[in-house]
PDB file of C-alpha atoms in Angstrom:
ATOM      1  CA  UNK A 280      77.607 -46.827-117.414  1.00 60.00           C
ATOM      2  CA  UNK A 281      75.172 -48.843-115.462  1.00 59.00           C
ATOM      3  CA  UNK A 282      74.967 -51.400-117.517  1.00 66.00           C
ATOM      4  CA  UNK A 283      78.486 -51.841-117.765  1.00 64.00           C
ATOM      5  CA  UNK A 284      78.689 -52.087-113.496  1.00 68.00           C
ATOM      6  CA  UNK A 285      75.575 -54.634-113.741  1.00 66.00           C
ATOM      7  CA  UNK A 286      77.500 -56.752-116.363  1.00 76.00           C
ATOM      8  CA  UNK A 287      80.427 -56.902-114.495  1.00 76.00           C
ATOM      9  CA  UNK A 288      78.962 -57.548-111.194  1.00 79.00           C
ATOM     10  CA  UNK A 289      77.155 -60.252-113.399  1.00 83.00           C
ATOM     11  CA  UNK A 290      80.158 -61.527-114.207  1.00 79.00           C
ATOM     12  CA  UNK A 291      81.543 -61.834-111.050  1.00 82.00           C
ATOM     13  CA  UNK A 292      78.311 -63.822-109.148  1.00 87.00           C
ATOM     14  CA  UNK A 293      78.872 -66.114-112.157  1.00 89.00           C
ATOM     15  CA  UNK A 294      82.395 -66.678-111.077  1.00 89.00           C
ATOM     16  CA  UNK A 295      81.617 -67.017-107.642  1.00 90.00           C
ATOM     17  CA  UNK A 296      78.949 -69.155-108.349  1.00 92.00           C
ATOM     18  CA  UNK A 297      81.632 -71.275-110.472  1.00 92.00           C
ATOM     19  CA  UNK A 298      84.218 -71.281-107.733  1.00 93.00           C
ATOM     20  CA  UNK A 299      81.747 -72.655-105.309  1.00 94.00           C
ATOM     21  CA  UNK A 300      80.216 -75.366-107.070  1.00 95.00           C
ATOM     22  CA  UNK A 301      83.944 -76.464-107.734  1.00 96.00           C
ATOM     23  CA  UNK A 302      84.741 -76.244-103.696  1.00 97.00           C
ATOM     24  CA  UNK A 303      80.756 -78.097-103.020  1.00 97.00           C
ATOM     25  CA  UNK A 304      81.511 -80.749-105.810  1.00 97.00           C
ATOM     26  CA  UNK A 305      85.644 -81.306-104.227  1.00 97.00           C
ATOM     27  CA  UNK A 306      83.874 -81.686-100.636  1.00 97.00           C
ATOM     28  CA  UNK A 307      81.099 -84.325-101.845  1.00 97.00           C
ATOM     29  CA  UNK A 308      84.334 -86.188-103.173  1.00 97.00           C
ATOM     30  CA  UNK A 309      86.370 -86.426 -99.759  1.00 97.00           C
ATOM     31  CA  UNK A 310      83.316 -87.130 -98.490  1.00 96.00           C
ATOM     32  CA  UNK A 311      82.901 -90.332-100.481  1.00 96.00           C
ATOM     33  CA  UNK A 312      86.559 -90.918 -99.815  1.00 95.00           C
ATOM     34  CA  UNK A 313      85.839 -91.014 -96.439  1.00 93.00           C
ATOM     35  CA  UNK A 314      83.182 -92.683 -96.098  1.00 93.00           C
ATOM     36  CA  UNK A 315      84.518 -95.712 -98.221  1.00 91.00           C
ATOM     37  CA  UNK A 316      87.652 -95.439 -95.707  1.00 88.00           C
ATOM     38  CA  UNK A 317      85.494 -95.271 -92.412  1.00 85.00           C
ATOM     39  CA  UNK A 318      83.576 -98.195 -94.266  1.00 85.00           C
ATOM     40  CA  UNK A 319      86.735-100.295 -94.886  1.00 82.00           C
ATOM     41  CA  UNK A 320      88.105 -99.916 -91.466  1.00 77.00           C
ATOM     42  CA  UNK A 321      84.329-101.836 -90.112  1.00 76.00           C
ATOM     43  CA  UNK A 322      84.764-104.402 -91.889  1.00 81.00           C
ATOM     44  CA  UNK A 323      84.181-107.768 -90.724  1.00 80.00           C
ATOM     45  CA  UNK A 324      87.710-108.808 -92.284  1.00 80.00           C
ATOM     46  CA  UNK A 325      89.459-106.259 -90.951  1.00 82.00           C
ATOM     47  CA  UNK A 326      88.275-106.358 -87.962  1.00 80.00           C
ATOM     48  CA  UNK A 327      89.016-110.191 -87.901  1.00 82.00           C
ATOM     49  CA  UNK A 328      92.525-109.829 -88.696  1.00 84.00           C
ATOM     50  CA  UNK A 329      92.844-107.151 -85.506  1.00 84.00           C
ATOM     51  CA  UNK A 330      91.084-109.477 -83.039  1.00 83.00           C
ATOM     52  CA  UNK A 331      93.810-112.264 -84.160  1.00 84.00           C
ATOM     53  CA  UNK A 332      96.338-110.256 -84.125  1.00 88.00           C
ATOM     54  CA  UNK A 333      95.845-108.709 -80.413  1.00 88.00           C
ATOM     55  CA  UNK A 334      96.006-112.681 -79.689  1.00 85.00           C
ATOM     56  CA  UNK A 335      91.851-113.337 -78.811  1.00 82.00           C
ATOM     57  CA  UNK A 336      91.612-117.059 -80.108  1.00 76.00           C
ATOM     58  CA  UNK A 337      88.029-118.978 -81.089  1.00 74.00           C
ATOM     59  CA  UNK A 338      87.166-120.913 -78.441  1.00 70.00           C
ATOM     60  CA  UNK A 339      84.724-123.750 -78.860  1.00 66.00           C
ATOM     61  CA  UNK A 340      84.613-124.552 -75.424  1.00 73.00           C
ATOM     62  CA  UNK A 341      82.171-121.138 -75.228  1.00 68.00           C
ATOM     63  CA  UNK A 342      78.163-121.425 -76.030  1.00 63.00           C
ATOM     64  CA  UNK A 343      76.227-118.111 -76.509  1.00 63.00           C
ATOM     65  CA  UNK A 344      72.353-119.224 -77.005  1.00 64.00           C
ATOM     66  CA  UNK A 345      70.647-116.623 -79.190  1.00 67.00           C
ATOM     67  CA  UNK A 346      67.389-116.685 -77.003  1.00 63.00           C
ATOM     68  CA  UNK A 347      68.911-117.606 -73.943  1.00 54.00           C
ATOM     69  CA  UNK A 348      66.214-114.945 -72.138  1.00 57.00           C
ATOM     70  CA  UNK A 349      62.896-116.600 -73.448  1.00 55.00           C
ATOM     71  CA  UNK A 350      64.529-119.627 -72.128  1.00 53.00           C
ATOM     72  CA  UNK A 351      65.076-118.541 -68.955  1.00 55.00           C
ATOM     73  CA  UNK A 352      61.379-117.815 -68.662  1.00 55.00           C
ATOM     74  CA  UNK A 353      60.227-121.032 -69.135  1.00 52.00           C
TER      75      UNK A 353
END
């Protein structure tokens, strides 16, 4: 009788086990979903298309020196 209880409780970790690599491997894959969506909605073209589209407009009338600071110390 014992090893009948041990074999089924055997069999029931290993289902358990089962279920929860299914649930672990289901979770990495929204993760990746999200991720690449969270990715897509940073990106530079995206993010381009927003800024025209709120109605901010290049302006090459505007100079931004990259090392205006070390300039400055001169």
């Amino acid at each position: 009788m014992g090893n009948v209880t041990l074999t089924n409780r055997s069999v029931d970790e290993s289902l358990v086990v089962s279920q929860l690599n299914k649930e672990i491997k289901s979770l990495e894959d929204q993760n990746i979903l999200t991720q690449a969506r969270i990715a897509e909605s940073g990106s530079l073209t995206l993010l381009a298309e927003r800024i025209a589209q709120a109605g901010y407009v290049d302006n090459a009338a505007i100079v931004a020196l990259p090392n205006s600071a070390s300039m400055a110390l001169r």
